[in-house]
């Protein structure tokens, strides 16, 4: 166990060599990439103290607690509208906010169909106390009192290690797992957790970690003639 970041991994014969941020290096027969993703927080004044308490990115993680409360769905272009429609399935009082960006006619129709109001004005800042959002303040337009906000702004890989190793990625940027070998497209490189950008939940990450560990063990058994 090394409490440092891996900066590079490169192929060395059948295996790999890696270098760490603290200057140490090493070699490995197999690599398990479990480096996760980074959520892109909207660049809005006042958001940081609220993030993780009353401002969230994942409906599946935090949506349940907000049933019956007034909420906002934030996303530029159609993203906020699309999120608002998903939220409306569970929550009665949802307002979509596009922060000064245009929403397509199709997304507007969907909002109207589900009786979801849309605020397109640019957001000036968020107000709240002790992590709890109280209102969204718009540029020159009335404030919107809200108890919570979910946003849809995307996320990216925490490291470019998979990219530099040449692992195939899907349209969302997730590392693709080959169903036959349970490896990435690069032989000897396995992935677990958010790196695959599949379902982004702790339970799934743990499950994928166990699955990858079994696949790695079977690969060693095969290599050493214990398993066909
Ligand atoms: C605010 C928030 C709330 C969430 N709430 C929930 C929830 O309620 N329920 C739920 O199931 N999920 C929730 N999630 C999602 C959940 O946290 C992730 O799905 C899960 O942590 C993914 O696990 P992982 O191991 O793939 O990645 P991570 O947990 O992101 O772990 C990746 C690790 O890799 C390390 N790392 C990155 N780069 C390097 C490097 N170059 N070298 C060495 N180490 C490196 C990082 O430091 C980190 O420790 C939440 C996420 C966030 C951000």
PDB file of C-alpha atoms and ligand atoms in Angstrom:
ATOM      1  CA  UNK A   1       0.000   0.000   0.000  1.00  0.00           C
ATOM      2  CA  UNK A   2       1.421   3.354  -1.040  1.00  0.00           C
ATOM      3  CA  UNK A   3      -0.342   6.548  -0.099  1.00  0.00           C
ATOM      4  CA  UNK A   4       0.593   8.396  -3.250  1.00  0.00           C
ATOM      5  CA  UNK A   5      -0.726   8.981  -6.763  1.00  0.00           C
ATOM      6  CA  UNK A   6       0.374   6.963  -9.781  1.00  0.00           C
ATOM      7  CA  UNK A   7       1.566   9.366 -12.465  1.00  0.00           C
ATOM      8  CA  UNK A   8       2.454   6.994 -15.324  1.00  0.00           C
ATOM      9  CA  UNK A   9       2.017   3.345 -16.253  1.00  0.00           C
ATOM     10  CA  UNK A  10       3.733   1.848 -19.274  1.00  0.00           C
ATOM     11  CA  UNK A  11       3.999  -1.573 -20.845  1.00  0.00           C
ATOM     12  CA  UNK A  12       7.180  -3.508 -19.956  1.00  0.00           C
ATOM     13  CA  UNK A  13       7.354  -6.918 -21.620  1.00  0.00           C
ATOM     14  CA  UNK A  14       4.344  -8.978 -20.501  1.00  0.00           C
ATOM     15  CA  UNK A  15       3.699  -6.643 -17.583  1.00  0.00           C
ATOM     16  CA  UNK A  16       3.839  -2.985 -16.637  1.00  0.00           C
ATOM     17  CA  UNK A  17       6.040  -0.394 -14.966  1.00  0.00           C
ATOM     18  CA  UNK A  18       4.648   2.502 -12.985  1.00  0.00           C
ATOM     19  CA  UNK A  19       5.932   5.724 -11.450  1.00  0.00           C
ATOM     20  CA  UNK A  20       4.388   7.496  -8.457  1.00  0.00           C
ATOM     21  CA  UNK A  21       4.102  11.159  -7.524  1.00  0.00           C
ATOM     22  CA  UNK A  22       6.441  10.669  -4.537  1.00  0.00           C
ATOM     23  CA  UNK A  23       9.214   9.529  -6.901  1.00  0.00           C
ATOM     24  CA  UNK A  24       8.931   5.817  -6.151  1.00  0.00           C
ATOM     25  CA  UNK A  25       8.417   3.313  -8.969  1.00  0.00           C
ATOM     26  CA  UNK A  26       7.534  -0.341  -9.387  1.00  0.00           C
ATOM     27  CA  UNK A  27       6.406  -3.117 -11.668  1.00  0.00           C
ATOM     28  CA  UNK A  28       3.224  -5.181 -11.889  1.00  0.00           C
ATOM     29  CA  UNK A  29       1.928  -8.138 -13.885  1.00  0.00           C
ATOM     30  CA  UNK A  30      -1.603  -6.744 -13.991  1.00  0.00           C
ATOM     31  CA  UNK A  31      -3.178  -3.319 -13.448  1.00  0.00           C
ATOM     32  CA  UNK A  32      -6.554  -2.686 -11.815  1.00  0.00           C
ATOM     33  CA  UNK A  33      -7.672   0.864 -12.556  1.00  0.00           C
ATOM     34  CA  UNK A  34     -10.107   2.089  -9.891  1.00  0.00           C
ATOM     35  CA  UNK A  35      -9.304   5.787 -10.040  1.00  0.00           C
ATOM     36  CA  UNK A  36     -12.885   7.066 -10.290  1.00  0.00           C
ATOM     37  CA  UNK A  37     -14.392  10.184 -11.822  1.00  0.00           C
ATOM     38  CA  UNK A  38     -14.505  13.871 -10.936  1.00  0.00           C
ATOM     39  CA  UNK A  39     -17.892  15.597 -10.975  1.00  0.00           C
ATOM     40  CA  UNK A  40     -17.902  18.969 -12.678  1.00  0.00           C
ATOM     41  CA  UNK A  41     -19.492  21.458 -10.292  1.00  0.00           C
ATOM     42  CA  UNK A  42     -21.364  24.347 -11.966  1.00  0.00           C
ATOM     43  CA  UNK A  43     -19.304  27.535 -11.654  1.00  0.00           C
ATOM     44  CA  UNK A  44     -21.831  29.396  -9.530  1.00  0.00           C
ATOM     45  CA  UNK A  45     -21.187  31.670  -6.581  1.00  0.00           C
ATOM     46  CA  UNK A  46     -22.187  30.114  -3.278  1.00  0.00           C
ATOM     47  CA  UNK A  47     -22.380  26.507  -4.495  1.00  0.00           C
ATOM     48  CA  UNK A  48     -19.360  25.009  -2.688  1.00  0.00           C
ATOM     49  CA  UNK A  49     -20.663  25.098   0.925  1.00  0.00           C
ATOM     50  CA  UNK A  50     -23.976  23.615  -0.267  1.00  0.00           C
ATOM     51  CA  UNK A  51     -22.553  20.767  -2.380  1.00  0.00           C
ATOM     52  CA  UNK A  52     -23.171  17.372  -0.790  1.00  0.00           C
ATOM     53  CA  UNK A  53     -25.659  18.805   1.757  1.00  0.00           C
ATOM     54  CA  UNK A  54     -28.501  20.347  -0.285  1.00  0.00           C
ATOM     55  CA  UNK A  55     -26.961  20.580  -3.772  1.00  0.00           C
ATOM     56  CA  UNK A  56     -26.307  17.215  -5.428  1.00  0.00           C
ATOM     57  CA  UNK A  57     -25.419  15.626  -8.732  1.00  0.00           C
ATOM     58  CA  UNK A  58     -26.995  12.169  -8.290  1.00  0.00           C
ATOM     59  CA  UNK A  59     -30.742  11.630  -7.967  1.00  0.00           C
ATOM     60  CA  UNK A  60     -30.276   7.974  -7.106  1.00  0.00           C
ATOM     61  CA  UNK A  61     -27.955   8.859  -4.216  1.00  0.00           C
ATOM     62  CA  UNK A  62     -29.805  11.797  -2.689  1.00  0.00           C
ATOM     63  CA  UNK A  63     -33.228  12.149  -4.326  1.00  0.00           C
ATOM     64  CA  UNK A  64     -35.301  10.195  -1.803  1.00  0.00           C
ATOM     65  CA  UNK A  65     -34.774  12.684   1.041  1.00  0.00           C
ATOM     66  CA  UNK A  66     -36.316  15.495  -1.034  1.00  0.00           C
ATOM     67  CA  UNK A  67     -39.771  14.018  -1.644  1.00  0.00           C
ATOM     68  CA  UNK A  68     -42.293  16.772  -0.833  1.00  0.00           C
ATOM     69  CA  UNK A  69     -39.722  19.602  -0.886  1.00  0.00           C
ATOM     70  CA  UNK A  70     -39.320  22.431  -3.436  1.00  0.00           C
ATOM     71  CA  UNK A  71     -36.441  21.611  -5.788  1.00  0.00           C
ATOM     72  CA  UNK A  72     -34.532  22.946  -8.772  1.00  0.00           C
ATOM     73  CA  UNK A  73     -32.863  21.089 -11.637  1.00  0.00           C
ATOM     74  CA  UNK A  74     -29.807  22.893 -12.978  1.00  0.00           C
ATOM     75  CA  UNK A  75     -28.221  22.350 -16.370  1.00  0.00           C
ATOM     76  CA  UNK A  76     -27.277  24.459 -19.349  1.00  0.00           C
ATOM     77  CA  UNK A  77     -29.166  23.997 -22.643  1.00  0.00           C
ATOM     78  CA  UNK A  78     -31.505  21.003 -22.461  1.00  0.00           C
ATOM     79  CA  UNK A  79     -29.616  19.282 -19.625  1.00  0.00           C
ATOM     80  CA  UNK A  80     -31.539  20.949 -16.765  1.00  0.00           C
ATOM     81  CA  UNK A  81     -34.870  20.324 -18.512  1.00  0.00           C
ATOM     82  CA  UNK A  82     -34.055  16.639 -19.042  1.00  0.00           C
ATOM     83  CA  UNK A  83     -33.022  16.269 -15.388  1.00  0.00           C
ATOM     84  CA  UNK A  84     -36.185  18.085 -14.244  1.00  0.00           C
ATOM     85  CA  UNK A  85     -38.372  15.599 -16.134  1.00  0.00           C
ATOM     86  CA  UNK A  86     -36.595  12.680 -14.410  1.00  0.00           C
ATOM     87  CA  UNK A  87     -37.029  14.398 -11.045  1.00  0.00           C
ATOM     88  CA  UNK A  88     -40.721  15.027 -11.641  1.00  0.00           C
ATOM     89  CA  UNK A  89     -41.293  11.277 -11.594  1.00  0.00           C
ATOM     90  CA  UNK A  90     -40.531  11.376  -7.842  1.00  0.00           C
ATOM     91  CA  UNK A  91     -40.934  15.001  -6.780  1.00  0.00           C
ATOM     92  CA  UNK A  92     -43.981  17.243  -7.143  1.00  0.00           C
ATOM     93  CA  UNK A  93     -42.360  20.703  -7.021  1.00  0.00           C
ATOM     94  CA  UNK A  94     -39.490  20.959  -9.527  1.00  0.00           C
ATOM     95  CA  UNK A  95     -38.302  24.041 -11.441  1.00  0.00           C
ATOM     96  CA  UNK A  96     -35.830  23.695 -14.333  1.00  0.00           C
ATOM     97  CA  UNK A  97     -33.056  26.335 -14.512  1.00  0.00           C
ATOM     98  CA  UNK A  98     -31.027  26.824 -17.717  1.00  0.00           C
ATOM     99  CA  UNK A  99     -28.868  29.708 -16.388  1.00  0.00           C
ATOM    100  CA  UNK A 100     -29.122  32.104 -19.319  1.00  0.00           C
ATOM    101  CA  UNK A 101     -28.921  29.404 -22.005  1.00  0.00           C
ATOM    102  CA  UNK A 102     -31.507  28.418 -24.607  1.00  0.00           C
ATOM    103  CA  UNK A 103     -33.665  25.330 -24.229  1.00  0.00           C
ATOM    104  CA  UNK A 104     -34.832  23.511 -27.378  1.00  0.00           C
ATOM    105  CA  UNK A 105     -38.496  23.517 -28.420  1.00  0.00           C
ATOM    106  CA  UNK A 106     -38.591  19.749 -27.883  1.00  0.00           C
ATOM    107  CA  UNK A 107     -37.346  20.025 -24.292  1.00  0.00           C
ATOM    108  CA  UNK A 108     -39.781  22.886 -23.619  1.00  0.00           C
ATOM    109  CA  UNK A 109     -42.667  20.704 -24.861  1.00  0.00           C
ATOM    110  CA  UNK A 110     -41.576  17.934 -22.496  1.00  0.00           C
ATOM    111  CA  UNK A 111     -41.456  20.384 -19.573  1.00  0.00           C
ATOM    112  CA  UNK A 112     -44.955  21.662 -20.403  1.00  0.00           C
ATOM    113  CA  UNK A 113     -46.243  18.090 -20.720  1.00  0.00           C
ATOM    114  CA  UNK A 114     -45.080  17.401 -17.157  1.00  0.00           C
ATOM    115  CA  UNK A 115     -46.144  20.793 -15.804  1.00  0.00           C
ATOM    116  CA  UNK A 116     -42.580  21.865 -14.939  1.00  0.00           C
ATOM    117  CA  UNK A 117     -41.796  25.621 -14.836  1.00  0.00           C
ATOM    118  CA  UNK A 118     -38.606  26.827 -16.550  1.00  0.00           C
ATOM    119  CA  UNK A 119     -36.348  29.696 -15.434  1.00  0.00           C
ATOM    120  CA  UNK A 120     -33.950  30.682 -18.221  1.00  0.00           C
ATOM    121  CA  UNK A 121     -32.474  33.805 -16.575  1.00  0.00           C
ATOM    122  CA  UNK A 122     -28.776  33.795 -15.619  1.00  0.00           C
ATOM    123  CA  UNK A 123     -28.179  32.770 -12.008  1.00  0.00           C
ATOM    124  CA  UNK A 124     -26.273  35.325  -9.911  1.00  0.00           C
ATOM    125  CA  UNK A 125     -25.667  33.160  -6.838  1.00  0.00           C
ATOM    126  CA  UNK A 126     -27.050  30.655  -4.347  1.00  0.00           C
ATOM    127  CA  UNK A 127     -28.018  31.570  -0.799  1.00  0.00           C
ATOM    128  CA  UNK A 128     -28.108  29.206   2.142  1.00  0.00           C
ATOM    129  CA  UNK A 129     -26.955  28.537   5.698  1.00  0.00           C
ATOM    130  CA  UNK A 130     -25.168  25.534   7.230  1.00  0.00           C
ATOM    131  CA  UNK A 131     -25.095  23.818   3.848  1.00  0.00           C
ATOM    132  CA  UNK A 132     -28.869  24.181   3.346  1.00  0.00           C
ATOM    133  CA  UNK A 133     -29.922  26.008   0.180  1.00  0.00           C
ATOM    134  CA  UNK A 134     -32.609  28.624   0.832  1.00  0.00           C
ATOM    135  CA  UNK A 135     -32.912  30.428  -2.506  1.00  0.00           C
ATOM    136  CA  UNK A 136     -31.545  30.885  -6.004  1.00  0.00           C
ATOM    137  CA  UNK A 137     -30.859  34.531  -6.873  1.00  0.00           C
ATOM    138  CA  UNK A 138     -31.195  35.484 -10.575  1.00  0.00           C
ATOM    139  CA  UNK A 139     -29.763  38.474 -12.472  1.00  0.00           C
ATOM    140  CA  UNK A 140     -32.527  41.121 -12.247  1.00  0.00           C
ATOM    141  CA  UNK A 141     -35.378  38.660 -11.772  1.00  0.00           C
ATOM    142  CA  UNK A 142     -37.282  37.479  -8.664  1.00  0.00           C
ATOM    143  CA  UNK A 143     -35.502  34.991  -6.362  1.00  0.00           C
ATOM    144  CA  UNK A 144     -36.571  31.343  -6.312  1.00  0.00           C
ATOM    145  CA  UNK A 145     -36.864  29.830  -2.801  1.00  0.00           C
ATOM    146  CA  UNK A 146     -35.716  26.168  -2.950  1.00  0.00           C
ATOM    147  CA  UNK A 147     -34.744  23.510  -0.407  1.00  0.00           C
ATOM    148  CA  UNK A 148     -32.489  21.583  -2.761  1.00  0.00           C
ATOM    149  CA  UNK A 149     -30.954  21.506  -6.210  1.00  0.00           C
ATOM    150  CA  UNK A 150     -29.698  18.737  -8.477  1.00  0.00           C
ATOM    151  CA  UNK A 151     -27.382  19.544 -11.340  1.00  0.00           C
ATOM    152  CA  UNK A 152     -26.398  17.902 -14.590  1.00  0.00           C
ATOM    153  CA  UNK A 153     -23.038  19.213 -15.723  1.00  0.00           C
ATOM    154  CA  UNK A 154     -21.137  16.010 -16.408  1.00  0.00           C
ATOM    155  CA  UNK A 155     -17.985  14.411 -15.049  1.00  0.00           C
ATOM    156  CA  UNK A 156     -14.583  13.326 -16.330  1.00  0.00           C
ATOM    157  CA  UNK A 157     -11.991  10.641 -15.529  1.00  0.00           C
ATOM    158  CA  UNK A 158      -9.908  11.481 -12.454  1.00  0.00           C
ATOM    159  CA  UNK A 159      -6.752  10.493 -14.323  1.00  0.00           C
ATOM    160  CA  UNK A 160      -5.650  10.060 -17.942  1.00  0.00           C
ATOM    161  CA  UNK A 161      -3.942   6.730 -17.117  1.00  0.00           C
ATOM    162  CA  UNK A 162      -6.478   4.643 -19.082  1.00  0.00           C
ATOM    163  CA  UNK A 163      -6.171   6.972 -22.067  1.00  0.00           C
ATOM    164  CA  UNK A 164      -2.388   6.829 -22.023  1.00  0.00           C
ATOM    165  CA  UNK A 165      -2.459   3.052 -21.702  1.00  0.00           C
ATOM    166  CA  UNK A 166      -4.609   3.002 -24.867  1.00  0.00           C
ATOM    167  CA  UNK A 167      -7.774   1.543 -23.270  1.00  0.00           C
ATOM    168  CA  UNK A 168     -10.820   1.751 -25.508  1.00  0.00           C
ATOM    169  CA  UNK A 169     -13.439   4.185 -24.203  1.00  0.00           C
ATOM    170  CA  UNK A 170     -17.144   4.510 -24.950  1.00  0.00           C
ATOM    171  CA  UNK A 171     -18.980   7.658 -26.090  1.00  0.00           C
ATOM    172  CA  UNK A 172     -19.307   8.842 -22.464  1.00  0.00           C
ATOM    173  CA  UNK A 173     -15.567   8.435 -21.844  1.00  0.00           C
ATOM    174  CA  UNK A 174     -15.943   5.265 -19.743  1.00  0.00           C
ATOM    175  CA  UNK A 175     -13.330   2.517 -20.098  1.00  0.00           C
ATOM    176  CA  UNK A 176     -14.883  -0.393 -21.987  1.00  0.00           C
ATOM    177  CA  UNK A 177     -14.723  -3.861 -20.395  1.00  0.00           C
ATOM    178  CA  UNK A 178     -14.473  -6.740 -22.886  1.00  0.00           C
ATOM    179  CA  UNK A 179     -17.116  -9.325 -21.879  1.00  0.00           C
ATOM    180  CA  UNK A 180     -15.002 -12.343 -22.919  1.00  0.00           C
ATOM    181  CA  UNK A 181     -11.829 -11.542 -20.977  1.00  0.00           C
ATOM    182  CA  UNK A 182     -13.274  -9.092 -18.397  1.00  0.00           C
ATOM    183  CA  UNK A 183     -10.229  -6.918 -19.178  1.00  0.00           C
ATOM    184  CA  UNK A 184     -10.137  -3.518 -20.815  1.00  0.00           C
ATOM    185  CA  UNK A 185      -9.114  -3.535 -24.490  1.00  0.00           C
ATOM    186  CA  UNK A 186      -5.484  -3.550 -23.249  1.00  0.00           C
ATOM    187  CA  UNK A 187      -4.442  -7.014 -22.151  1.00  0.00           C
ATOM    188  CA  UNK A 188      -3.597  -7.093 -18.445  1.00  0.00           C
ATOM    189  CA  UNK A 189      -5.467  -3.876 -17.566  1.00  0.00           C
ATOM    190  CA  UNK A 190      -8.695  -4.330 -15.584  1.00  0.00           C
ATOM    191  CA  UNK A 191     -11.139  -1.687 -14.354  1.00  0.00           C
ATOM    192  CA  UNK A 192     -13.564  -1.369 -11.455  1.00  0.00           C
ATOM    193  CA  UNK A 193     -15.934   1.308 -10.211  1.00  0.00           C
ATOM    194  CA  UNK A 194     -16.737   4.653 -11.776  1.00  0.00           C
ATOM    195  CA  UNK A 195     -13.889   4.362 -14.324  1.00  0.00           C
ATOM    196  CA  UNK A 196     -16.263   2.329 -16.528  1.00  0.00           C
ATOM    197  CA  UNK A 197     -18.895   5.090 -16.209  1.00  0.00           C
ATOM    198  CA  UNK A 198     -21.629   2.513 -15.941  1.00  0.00           C
ATOM    199  CA  UNK A 199     -23.835   2.798 -12.832  1.00  0.00           C
ATOM    200  CA  UNK A 200     -22.048   5.190 -10.464  1.00  0.00           C
ATOM    201  CA  UNK A 201     -22.828   3.774  -7.027  1.00  0.00           C
ATOM    202  CA  UNK A 202     -20.685   2.467  -4.158  1.00  0.00           C
ATOM    203  CA  UNK A 203     -22.339  -0.971  -4.198  1.00  0.00           C
ATOM    204  CA  UNK A 204     -21.623  -1.336  -7.934  1.00  0.00           C
ATOM    205  CA  UNK A 205     -17.991  -0.209  -7.499  1.00  0.00           C
ATOM    206  CA  UNK A 206     -17.464  -2.799  -4.759  1.00  0.00           C
ATOM    207  CA  UNK A 207     -19.091  -5.522  -6.883  1.00  0.00           C
ATOM    208  CA  UNK A 208     -16.960  -4.643  -9.900  1.00  0.00           C
ATOM    209  CA  UNK A 209     -13.854  -4.710  -7.695  1.00  0.00           C
ATOM    210  CA  UNK A 210     -14.665  -8.270  -6.592  1.00  0.00           C
ATOM    211  CA  UNK A 211     -15.415  -9.288 -10.188  1.00  0.00           C
ATOM    212  CA  UNK A 212     -12.116  -7.840 -11.429  1.00  0.00           C
ATOM    213  CA  UNK A 213     -10.201  -9.581  -8.613  1.00  0.00           C
ATOM    214  CA  UNK A 214     -11.670 -12.954  -9.620  1.00  0.00           C
ATOM    215  CA  UNK A 215     -10.864 -12.288 -13.304  1.00  0.00           C
ATOM    216  CA  UNK A 216      -7.260 -11.353 -12.397  1.00  0.00           C
ATOM    217  CA  UNK A 217      -6.879 -14.486 -10.274  1.00  0.00           C
ATOM    218  CA  UNK A 218      -8.212 -16.678 -13.104  1.00  0.00           C
ATOM    219  CA  UNK A 219      -5.774 -15.018 -15.538  1.00  0.00           C
ATOM    220  CA  UNK A 220      -2.866 -15.952 -13.203  1.00  0.00           C
ATOM    221  CA  UNK A 221      -4.212 -19.513 -12.830  1.00  0.00           C
ATOM    222  CA  UNK A 222      -4.398 -19.835 -16.631  1.00  0.00           C
ATOM    223  CA  UNK A 223      -0.938 -18.331 -17.102  1.00  0.00           C
ATOM    224  CA  UNK A 224       0.557 -20.820 -14.620  1.00  0.00           C
ATOM    225  CA  UNK A 225      -1.254 -23.884 -15.996  1.00  0.00           C
ATOM    226  CA  UNK A 226      -3.769 -24.364 -13.144  1.00  0.00           C
ATOM    227  CA  UNK A 227      -6.901 -23.421 -15.114  1.00  0.00           C
ATOM    228  CA  UNK A 228      -8.099 -23.777 -18.749  1.00  0.00           C
TER     229      UNK A 228
HETATM  230  C1  LIG B   1     -20.906  13.976  -3.279  1.00  0.00           C
HETATM  231  C2  LIG B   1     -21.113  12.530  -3.687  1.00  0.00           C
HETATM  232  C3  LIG B   1     -22.134  11.801  -3.101  1.00  0.00           C
HETATM  233  C4  LIG B   1     -22.334  10.462  -3.452  1.00  0.00           C
HETATM  234  N1  LIG B   1     -23.319   9.762  -2.830  1.00  0.00           N
HETATM  235  C5  LIG B   1     -23.466   8.452  -3.076  1.00  0.00           C
HETATM  236  C6  LIG B   1     -24.434   7.669  -2.372  1.00  0.00           C
HETATM  237  O1  LIG B   1     -25.175   8.190  -1.541  1.00  0.00           O
HETATM  238  N2  LIG B   1     -24.529   6.357  -2.674  1.00  0.00           N
HETATM  239  C7  LIG B   1     -23.740   5.756  -3.614  1.00  0.00           C
HETATM  240  O2  LIG B   1     -23.844   4.539  -3.802  1.00  0.00           O
HETATM  241  N3  LIG B   1     -22.814   6.465  -4.291  1.00  0.00           N
HETATM  242  C8  LIG B   1     -22.659   7.787  -4.053  1.00  0.00           C
HETATM  243  N4  LIG B   1     -21.729   8.519  -4.750  1.00  0.00           N
HETATM  244  C9  LIG B   1     -20.974   7.845  -5.821  1.00  0.00           C
HETATM  245  C10 LIG B   1     -19.834   7.029  -5.232  1.00  0.00           C
HETATM  246  O3  LIG B   1     -19.065   7.842  -4.371  1.00  0.00           O
HETATM  247  C11 LIG B   1     -18.988   6.436  -6.352  1.00  0.00           C
HETATM  248  O4  LIG B   1     -19.797   5.705  -7.255  1.00  0.00           O
HETATM  249  C12 LIG B   1     -17.917   5.507  -5.787  1.00  0.00           C
HETATM  250  O5  LIG B   1     -17.141   6.170  -4.797  1.00  0.00           O
HETATM  251  C13 LIG B   1     -17.026   5.004  -6.893  1.00  0.00           C
HETATM  252  O6  LIG B   1     -15.936   4.300  -6.341  1.00  0.00           O
HETATM  253  P1  LIG B   1     -14.566   4.192  -7.110  1.00  0.00           P
HETATM  254  O7  LIG B   1     -13.705   3.350  -6.241  1.00  0.00           O
HETATM  255  O8  LIG B   1     -14.784   3.813  -8.520  1.00  0.00           O
HETATM  256  O9  LIG B   1     -14.000   5.689  -7.183  1.00  0.00           O
HETATM  257  P2  LIG B   1     -13.632   6.702  -6.017  1.00  0.00           P
HETATM  258  O10 LIG B   1     -14.442   6.467  -4.797  1.00  0.00           O
HETATM  259  O11 LIG B   1     -13.690   8.038  -6.674  1.00  0.00           O
HETATM  260  O12 LIG B   1     -12.140   6.328  -5.651  1.00  0.00           O
HETATM  261  C14 LIG B   1     -11.099   6.558  -6.554  1.00  0.00           C
HETATM  262  C15 LIG B   1      -9.811   6.578  -5.760  1.00  0.00           C
HETATM  263  O13 LIG B   1      -8.724   6.567  -6.659  1.00  0.00           O
HETATM  264  C16 LIG B   1      -7.751   7.497  -6.178  1.00  0.00           C
HETATM  265  N5  LIG B   1      -6.953   7.946  -7.314  1.00  0.00           N
HETATM  266  C17 LIG B   1      -7.323   8.752  -8.351  1.00  0.00           C
HETATM  267  N6  LIG B   1      -6.300   8.943  -9.191  1.00  0.00           N
HETATM  268  C18 LIG B   1      -5.256   8.237  -8.689  1.00  0.00           C
HETATM  269  C19 LIG B   1      -3.909   8.035  -9.112  1.00  0.00           C
HETATM  270  N7  LIG B   1      -3.429   8.592 -10.234  1.00  0.00           N
HETATM  271  N8  LIG B   1      -3.107   7.265  -8.350  1.00  0.00           N
HETATM  272  C20 LIG B   1      -3.573   6.678  -7.205  1.00  0.00           C
HETATM  273  N9  LIG B   1      -4.838   6.842  -6.764  1.00  0.00           N
HETATM  274  C21 LIG B   1      -5.657   7.602  -7.483  1.00  0.00           C
HETATM  275  C22 LIG B   1      -8.570   8.623  -5.567  1.00  0.00           C
HETATM  276  O14 LIG B   1      -7.785   9.373  -4.667  1.00  0.00           O
HETATM  277  C23 LIG B   1      -9.665   7.832  -4.881  1.00  0.00           C
HETATM  278  O15 LIG B   1      -9.284   7.441  -3.591  1.00  0.00           O
HETATM  279  C24 LIG B   1     -21.495   9.841  -4.424  1.00  0.00           C
HETATM  280  C25 LIG B   1     -20.462  10.601  -5.035  1.00  0.00           C
HETATM  281  C26 LIG B   1     -20.268  11.915  -4.656  1.00  0.00           C
HETATM  282  C27 LIG B   1     -19.128  12.705  -5.301  1.00  0.00           C
END
